[in-house]
mmCIF file of C-alpha atoms in Angstrom:
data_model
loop_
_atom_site.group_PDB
_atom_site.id
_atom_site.type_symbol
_atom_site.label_atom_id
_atom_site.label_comp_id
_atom_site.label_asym_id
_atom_site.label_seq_id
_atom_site.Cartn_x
_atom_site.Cartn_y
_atom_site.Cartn_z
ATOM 1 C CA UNK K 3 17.474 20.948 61.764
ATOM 2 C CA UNK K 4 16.525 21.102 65.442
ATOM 3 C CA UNK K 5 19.780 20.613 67.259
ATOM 4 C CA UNK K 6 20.869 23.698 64.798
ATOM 5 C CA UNK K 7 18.209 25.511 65.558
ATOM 6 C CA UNK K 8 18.840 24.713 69.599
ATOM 7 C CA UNK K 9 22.577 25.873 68.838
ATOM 8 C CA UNK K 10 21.481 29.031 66.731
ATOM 9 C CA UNK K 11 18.651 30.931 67.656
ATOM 10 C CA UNK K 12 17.696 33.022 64.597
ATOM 11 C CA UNK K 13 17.612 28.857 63.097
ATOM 12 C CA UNK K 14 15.255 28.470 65.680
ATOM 13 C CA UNK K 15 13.066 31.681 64.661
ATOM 14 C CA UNK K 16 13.266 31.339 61.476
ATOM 15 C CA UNK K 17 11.469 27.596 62.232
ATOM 16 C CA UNK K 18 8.982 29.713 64.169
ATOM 17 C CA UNK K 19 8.122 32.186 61.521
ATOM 18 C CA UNK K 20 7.806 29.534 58.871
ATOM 19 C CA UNK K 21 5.734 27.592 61.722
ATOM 20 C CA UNK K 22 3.390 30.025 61.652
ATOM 21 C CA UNK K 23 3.245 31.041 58.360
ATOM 22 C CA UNK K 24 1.657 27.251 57.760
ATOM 23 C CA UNK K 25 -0.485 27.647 60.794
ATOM 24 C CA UNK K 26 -2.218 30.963 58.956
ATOM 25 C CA UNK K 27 -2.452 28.853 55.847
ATOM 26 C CA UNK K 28 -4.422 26.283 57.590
ATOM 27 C CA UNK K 29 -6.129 28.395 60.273
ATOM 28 C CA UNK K 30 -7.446 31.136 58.193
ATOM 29 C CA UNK K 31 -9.605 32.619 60.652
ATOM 30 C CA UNK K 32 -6.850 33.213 62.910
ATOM 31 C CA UNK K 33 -4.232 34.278 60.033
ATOM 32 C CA UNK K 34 -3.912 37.251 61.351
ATOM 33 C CA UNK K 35 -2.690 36.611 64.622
ATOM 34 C CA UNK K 36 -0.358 33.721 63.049
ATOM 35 C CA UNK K 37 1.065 36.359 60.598
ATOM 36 C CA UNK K 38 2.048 38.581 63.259
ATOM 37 C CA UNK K 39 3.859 35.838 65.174
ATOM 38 C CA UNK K 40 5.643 34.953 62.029
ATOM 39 C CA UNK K 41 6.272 38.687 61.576
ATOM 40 C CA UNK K 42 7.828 38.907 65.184
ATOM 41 C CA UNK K 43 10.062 35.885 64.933
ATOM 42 C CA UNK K 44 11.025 36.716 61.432
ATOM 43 C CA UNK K 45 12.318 40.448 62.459
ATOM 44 C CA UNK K 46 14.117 38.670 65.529
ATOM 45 C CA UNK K 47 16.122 36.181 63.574
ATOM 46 C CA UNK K 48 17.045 38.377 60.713
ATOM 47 C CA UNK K 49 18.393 40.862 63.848
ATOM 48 C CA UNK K 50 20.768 37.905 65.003
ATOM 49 C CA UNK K 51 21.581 36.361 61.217
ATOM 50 C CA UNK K 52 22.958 39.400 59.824
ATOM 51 C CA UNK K 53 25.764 39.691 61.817
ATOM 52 C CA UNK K 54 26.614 35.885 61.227
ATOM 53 C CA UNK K 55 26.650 36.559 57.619
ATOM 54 C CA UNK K 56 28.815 39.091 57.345
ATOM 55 C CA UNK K 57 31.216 37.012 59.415
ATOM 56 C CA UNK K 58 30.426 33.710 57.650
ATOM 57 C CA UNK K 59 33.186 31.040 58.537
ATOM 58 C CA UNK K 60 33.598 27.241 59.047
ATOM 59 C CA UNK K 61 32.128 27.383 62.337
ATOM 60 C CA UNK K 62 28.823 29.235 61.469
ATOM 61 C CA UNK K 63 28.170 27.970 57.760
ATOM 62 C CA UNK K 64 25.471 25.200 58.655
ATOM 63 C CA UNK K 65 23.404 27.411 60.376
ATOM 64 C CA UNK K 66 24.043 30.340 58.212
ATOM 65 C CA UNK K 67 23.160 28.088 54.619
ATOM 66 C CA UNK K 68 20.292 26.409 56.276
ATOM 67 C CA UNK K 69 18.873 29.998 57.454
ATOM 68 C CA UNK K 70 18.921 31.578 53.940
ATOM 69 C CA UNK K 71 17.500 28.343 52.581
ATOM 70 C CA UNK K 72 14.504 28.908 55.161
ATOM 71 C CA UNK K 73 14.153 32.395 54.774
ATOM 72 C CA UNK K 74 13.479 31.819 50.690
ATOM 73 C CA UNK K 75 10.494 29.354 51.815
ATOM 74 C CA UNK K 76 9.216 32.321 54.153
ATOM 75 C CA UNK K 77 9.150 34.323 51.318
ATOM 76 C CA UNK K 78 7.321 31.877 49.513
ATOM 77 C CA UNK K 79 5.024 30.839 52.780
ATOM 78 C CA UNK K 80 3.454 34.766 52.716
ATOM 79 C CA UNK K 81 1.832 34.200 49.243
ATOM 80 C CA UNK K 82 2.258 35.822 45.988
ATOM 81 C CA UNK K 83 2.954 39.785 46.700
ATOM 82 C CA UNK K 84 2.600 42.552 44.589
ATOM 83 C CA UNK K 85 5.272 43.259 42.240
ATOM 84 C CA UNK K 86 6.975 40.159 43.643
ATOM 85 C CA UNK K 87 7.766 37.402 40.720
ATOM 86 C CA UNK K 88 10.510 35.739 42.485
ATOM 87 C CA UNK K 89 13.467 35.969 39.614
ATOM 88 C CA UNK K 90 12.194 39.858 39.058
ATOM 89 C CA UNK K 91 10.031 42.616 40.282
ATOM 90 C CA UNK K 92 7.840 45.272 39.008
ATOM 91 C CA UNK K 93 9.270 48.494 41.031
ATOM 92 C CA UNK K 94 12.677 46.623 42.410
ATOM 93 C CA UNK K 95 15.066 43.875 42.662
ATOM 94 C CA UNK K 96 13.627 41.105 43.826
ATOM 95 C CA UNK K 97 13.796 40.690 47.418
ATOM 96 C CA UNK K 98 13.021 36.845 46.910
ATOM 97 C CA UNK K 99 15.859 36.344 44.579
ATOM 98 C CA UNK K 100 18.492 38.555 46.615
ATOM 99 C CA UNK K 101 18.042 35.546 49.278
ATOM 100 C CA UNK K 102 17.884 32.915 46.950
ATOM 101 C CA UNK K 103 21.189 34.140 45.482
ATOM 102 C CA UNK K 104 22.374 34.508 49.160
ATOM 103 C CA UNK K 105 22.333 30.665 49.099
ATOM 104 C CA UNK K 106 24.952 30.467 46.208
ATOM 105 C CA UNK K 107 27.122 32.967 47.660
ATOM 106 C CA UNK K 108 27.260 30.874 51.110
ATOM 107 C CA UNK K 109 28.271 27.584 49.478
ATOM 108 C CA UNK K 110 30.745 29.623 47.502
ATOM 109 C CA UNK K 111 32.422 31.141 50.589
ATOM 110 C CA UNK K 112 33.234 27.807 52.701
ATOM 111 C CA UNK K 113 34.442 25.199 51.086
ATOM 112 C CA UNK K 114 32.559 22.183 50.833
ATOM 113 C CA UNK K 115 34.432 19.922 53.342
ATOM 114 C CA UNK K 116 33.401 22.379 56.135
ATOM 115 C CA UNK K 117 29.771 21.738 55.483
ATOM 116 C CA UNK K 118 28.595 18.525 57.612
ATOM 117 C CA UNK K 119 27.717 16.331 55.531
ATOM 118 C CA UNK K 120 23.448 16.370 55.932
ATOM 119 C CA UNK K 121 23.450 19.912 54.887
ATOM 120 C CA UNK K 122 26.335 20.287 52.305
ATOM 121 C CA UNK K 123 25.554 22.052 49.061
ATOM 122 C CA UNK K 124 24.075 20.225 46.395
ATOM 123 C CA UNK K 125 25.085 16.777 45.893
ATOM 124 C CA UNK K 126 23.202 14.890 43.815
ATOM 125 C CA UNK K 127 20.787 12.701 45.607
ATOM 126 C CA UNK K 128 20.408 8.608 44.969
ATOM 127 C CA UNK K 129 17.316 8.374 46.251
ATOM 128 C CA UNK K 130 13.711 7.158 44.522
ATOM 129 C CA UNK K 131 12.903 9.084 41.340
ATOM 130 C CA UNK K 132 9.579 11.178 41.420
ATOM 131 C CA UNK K 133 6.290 9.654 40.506
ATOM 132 C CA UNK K 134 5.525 9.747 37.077
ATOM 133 C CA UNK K 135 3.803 13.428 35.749
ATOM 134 C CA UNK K 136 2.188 14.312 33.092
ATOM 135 C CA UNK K 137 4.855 15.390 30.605
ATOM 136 C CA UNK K 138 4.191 19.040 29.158
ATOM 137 C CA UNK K 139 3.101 18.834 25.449
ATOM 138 C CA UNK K 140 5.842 18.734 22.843
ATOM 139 C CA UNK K 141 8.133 20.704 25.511
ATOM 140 C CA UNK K 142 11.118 18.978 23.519
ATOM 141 C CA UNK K 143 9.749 20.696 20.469
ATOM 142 C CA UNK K 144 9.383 23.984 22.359
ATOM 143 C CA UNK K 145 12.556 24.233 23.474
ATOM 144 C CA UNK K 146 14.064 23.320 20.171
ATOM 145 C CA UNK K 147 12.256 26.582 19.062
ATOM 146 C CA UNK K 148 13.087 28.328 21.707
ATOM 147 C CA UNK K 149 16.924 28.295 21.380
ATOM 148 C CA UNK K 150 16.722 28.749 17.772
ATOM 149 C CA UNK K 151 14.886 31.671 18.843
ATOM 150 C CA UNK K 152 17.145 32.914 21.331
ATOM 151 C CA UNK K 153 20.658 32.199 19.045
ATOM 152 C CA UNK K 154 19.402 34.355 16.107
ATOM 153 C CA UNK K 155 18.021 37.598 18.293
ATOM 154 C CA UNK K 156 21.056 37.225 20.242
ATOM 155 C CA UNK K 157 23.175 36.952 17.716
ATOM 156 C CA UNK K 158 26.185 38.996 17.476
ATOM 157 C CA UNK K 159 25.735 40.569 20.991
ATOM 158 C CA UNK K 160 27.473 40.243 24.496
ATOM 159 C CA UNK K 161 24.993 37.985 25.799
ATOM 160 C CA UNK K 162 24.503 35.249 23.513
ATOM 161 C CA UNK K 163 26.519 32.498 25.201
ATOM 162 C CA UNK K 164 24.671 33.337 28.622
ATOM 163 C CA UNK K 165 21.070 33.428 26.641
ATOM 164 C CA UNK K 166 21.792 30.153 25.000
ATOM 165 C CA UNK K 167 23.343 28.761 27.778
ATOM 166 C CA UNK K 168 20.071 29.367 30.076
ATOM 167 C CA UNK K 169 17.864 27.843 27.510
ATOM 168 C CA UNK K 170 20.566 24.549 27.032
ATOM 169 C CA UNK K 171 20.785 24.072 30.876
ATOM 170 C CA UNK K 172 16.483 24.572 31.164
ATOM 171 C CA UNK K 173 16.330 21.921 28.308
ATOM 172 C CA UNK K 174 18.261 19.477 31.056
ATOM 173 C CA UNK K 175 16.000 20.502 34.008
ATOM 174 C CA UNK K 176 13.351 19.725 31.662
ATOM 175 C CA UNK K 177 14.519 16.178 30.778
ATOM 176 C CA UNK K 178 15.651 15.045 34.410
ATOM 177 C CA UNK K 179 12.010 16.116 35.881
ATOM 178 C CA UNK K 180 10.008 13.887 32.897
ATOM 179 C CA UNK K 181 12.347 11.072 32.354
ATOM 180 C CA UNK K 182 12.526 10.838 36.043
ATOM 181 C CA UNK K 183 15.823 11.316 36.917
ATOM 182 C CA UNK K 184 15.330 13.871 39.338
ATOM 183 C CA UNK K 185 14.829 13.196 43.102
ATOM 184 C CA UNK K 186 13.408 15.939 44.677
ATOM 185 C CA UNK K 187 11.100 18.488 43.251
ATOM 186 C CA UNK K 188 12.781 21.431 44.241
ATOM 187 C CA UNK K 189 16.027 20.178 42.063
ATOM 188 C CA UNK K 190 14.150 22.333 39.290
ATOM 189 C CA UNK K 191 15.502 25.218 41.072
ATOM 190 C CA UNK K 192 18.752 24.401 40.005
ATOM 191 C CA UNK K 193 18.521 26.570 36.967
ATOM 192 C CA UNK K 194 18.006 29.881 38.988
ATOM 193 C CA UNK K 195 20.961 28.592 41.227
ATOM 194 C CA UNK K 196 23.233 27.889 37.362
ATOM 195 C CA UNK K 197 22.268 31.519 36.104
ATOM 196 C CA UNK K 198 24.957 33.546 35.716
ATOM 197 C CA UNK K 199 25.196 37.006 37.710
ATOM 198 C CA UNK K 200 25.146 38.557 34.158
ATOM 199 C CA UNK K 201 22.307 37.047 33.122
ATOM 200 C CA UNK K 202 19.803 37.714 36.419
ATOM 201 C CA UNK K 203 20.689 41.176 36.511
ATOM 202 C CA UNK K 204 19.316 40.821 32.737
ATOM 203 C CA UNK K 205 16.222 39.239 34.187
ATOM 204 C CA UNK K 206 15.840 41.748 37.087
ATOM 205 C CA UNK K 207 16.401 44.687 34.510
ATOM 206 C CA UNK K 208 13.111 43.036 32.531
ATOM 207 C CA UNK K 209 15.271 41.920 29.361
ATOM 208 C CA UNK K 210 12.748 40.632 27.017
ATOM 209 C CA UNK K 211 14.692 37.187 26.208
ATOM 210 C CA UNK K 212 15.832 36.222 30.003
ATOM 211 C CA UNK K 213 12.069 37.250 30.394
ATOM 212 C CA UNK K 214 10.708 34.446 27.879
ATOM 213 C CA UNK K 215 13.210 31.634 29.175
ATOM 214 C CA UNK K 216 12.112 32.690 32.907
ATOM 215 C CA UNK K 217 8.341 32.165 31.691
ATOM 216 C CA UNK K 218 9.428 28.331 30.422
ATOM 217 C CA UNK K 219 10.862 27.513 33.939
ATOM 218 C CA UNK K 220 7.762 28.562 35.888
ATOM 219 C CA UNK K 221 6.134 25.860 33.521
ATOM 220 C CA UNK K 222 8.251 23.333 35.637
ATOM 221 C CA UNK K 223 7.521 24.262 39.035
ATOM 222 C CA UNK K 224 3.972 24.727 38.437
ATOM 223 C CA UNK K 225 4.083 21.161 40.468
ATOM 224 C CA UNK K 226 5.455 23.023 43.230
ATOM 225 C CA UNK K 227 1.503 24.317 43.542
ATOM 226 C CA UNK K 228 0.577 21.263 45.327
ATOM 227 C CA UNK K 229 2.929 22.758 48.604
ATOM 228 C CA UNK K 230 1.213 24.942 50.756
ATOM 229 C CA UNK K 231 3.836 27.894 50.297
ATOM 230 C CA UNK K 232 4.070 27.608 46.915
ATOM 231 C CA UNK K 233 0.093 27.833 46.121
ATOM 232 C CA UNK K 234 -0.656 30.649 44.236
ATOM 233 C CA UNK K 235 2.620 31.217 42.876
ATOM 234 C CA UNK K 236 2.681 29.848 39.334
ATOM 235 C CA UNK K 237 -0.117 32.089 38.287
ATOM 236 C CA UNK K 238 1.385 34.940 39.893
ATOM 237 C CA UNK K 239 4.776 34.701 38.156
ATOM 238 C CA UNK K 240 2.760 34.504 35.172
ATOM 239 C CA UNK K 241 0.912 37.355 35.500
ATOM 240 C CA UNK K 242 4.108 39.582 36.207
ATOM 241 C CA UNK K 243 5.660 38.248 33.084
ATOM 242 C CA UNK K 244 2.784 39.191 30.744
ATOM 243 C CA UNK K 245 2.281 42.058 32.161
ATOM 244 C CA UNK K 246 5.635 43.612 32.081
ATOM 245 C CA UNK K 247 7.123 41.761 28.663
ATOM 246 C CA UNK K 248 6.720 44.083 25.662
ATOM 247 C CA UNK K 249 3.734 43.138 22.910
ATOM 248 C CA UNK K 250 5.993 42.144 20.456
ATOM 249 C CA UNK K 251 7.463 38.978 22.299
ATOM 250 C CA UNK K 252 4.200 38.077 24.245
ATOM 251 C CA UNK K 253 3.708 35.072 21.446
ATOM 252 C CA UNK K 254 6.307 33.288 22.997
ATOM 253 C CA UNK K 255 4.426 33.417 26.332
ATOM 254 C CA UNK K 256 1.330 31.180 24.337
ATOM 255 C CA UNK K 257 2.910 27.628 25.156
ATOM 256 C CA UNK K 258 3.784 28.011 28.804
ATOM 257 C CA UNK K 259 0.644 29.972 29.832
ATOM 258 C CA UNK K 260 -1.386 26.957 28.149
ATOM 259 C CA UNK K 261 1.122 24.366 30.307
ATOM 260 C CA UNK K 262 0.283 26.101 33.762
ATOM 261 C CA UNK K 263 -3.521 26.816 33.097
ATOM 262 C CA UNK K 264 -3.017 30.524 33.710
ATOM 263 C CA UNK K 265 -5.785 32.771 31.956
ATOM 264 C CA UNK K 266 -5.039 35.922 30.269
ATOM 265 C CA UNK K 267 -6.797 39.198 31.273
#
């Protein structure tokens, strides 16, 4: 990461921001002034990566993937923020999931072979699976549920195959995390990076069913809590889906808000 960031400044503040962001998290008496150096370095590099974007090509992609892919943890390194629920928000699009998308759309654009090869897109890892973690209760049997769900109220509409389709491809991030196939815990993101367009700008728009399915992902990165960006998050996601999901589909909230150990008001 260094000798890109040495070749590619806004890399290099990016690394800085993200620097500091951890240094508020452990220094809290000095947040503050670590915040406002993240802040600094953060404006600076989005100054020089937004031209690079635009003009993404062979020569640039490294630095421009690995710089999205940073920027998403900054997001994450500031804390839970209001209206802010990563795949949605409350008053906008989410900023988070704009960037996260950004990812997808840079591995899209250059084709693999131009990637080197520590930083191309997404090949399946070989290494040690993940220790073993306590498996959610009856998820298979949730799931199961869930999709029935999900086929009959989308029955007959435009949407089906993508609404099914979310919940088949979740059911497989489900079973590679607890029969320890996956090798990294971040993998679980995988089903954001899947979605279809369709079906996020469903989930930004607040749809009630891309809604439910989100709320049965955050159950698996709930284990994400344990990073020091990430702490706070689970809840917070949570919260923005009960909040903003209609009464009359809140029941299907019940299982996952029991898995992550969030509380309702």
């Amino acid at each position: 990461m260094a000798d890109v960031g040495f070749r590619n400044p806004f890399v290099l503040h990016l690394m800085f921001a993200l620097t500091a962001l951890h240094l508020a998290h452990c220094r809290p008496d000095r947040r503050e002034q670590y915040v406002t150096t993240a802040d600094h370095h953060y404006e600076r590099a989005l100054v020089l990566v937004t031209p690079e974007i635009v003009n993404l090509n062979p020569s640039n992609c490294d630095a421009v993937l690995l710089a999205v892919q940073i920027i998403c943890f900054i997001s994450w390194g500031r804390g839970p923020q209001p209206g802010e629920y990563l795949a949605f928000g409350r008053d906008k699009k989410s900023d988070w999931l704009m960037m996260f998308r950004g990812i997808r759309t840079t591995s899209a654009s250059i084709e693999r072979q131009q990637f080197v090869k520590t930083r191309a897109p997404a090949v399946q890892s070989k290494n040690r699976p993940l220790p073993a973690q306590e498996v959610p209760e009856e998820y298979e049997k949730q799931l199961n549920e869930l999709r029935e769900h999900v086929d009959f109220v989308s029955k007959d509409t435009p949407d089906h195959d993508d609404n099914v389709q979310a919940v088949d491809i979740l059911r497989e991030m489900y079973d590679n995390r607890y029969q320890g196939t996956d090798t990294e815990y971040h993998v679980t993101f995988g089903w954001l990076y899947r979605m279809t367009d369709s079906y996020l700008e469903r989930l930004q728009q607040r749809d009630p069913i891309p809604m439910i399915i989100y709320a049965h992902f955050v159950v698996l990165i709930r284990v994400l809590d344990q990073f020091w960006y990430m702490q706070g998050w689970t809840h917070h996601v949570m919260s923005g889906i009960w909040e903003l999901l209609p009464r009359e589909h809140r029941a299907w909230l019940d299982w996952p808000i029991k898995r992550v150990g969030w509380v309702k008001p």
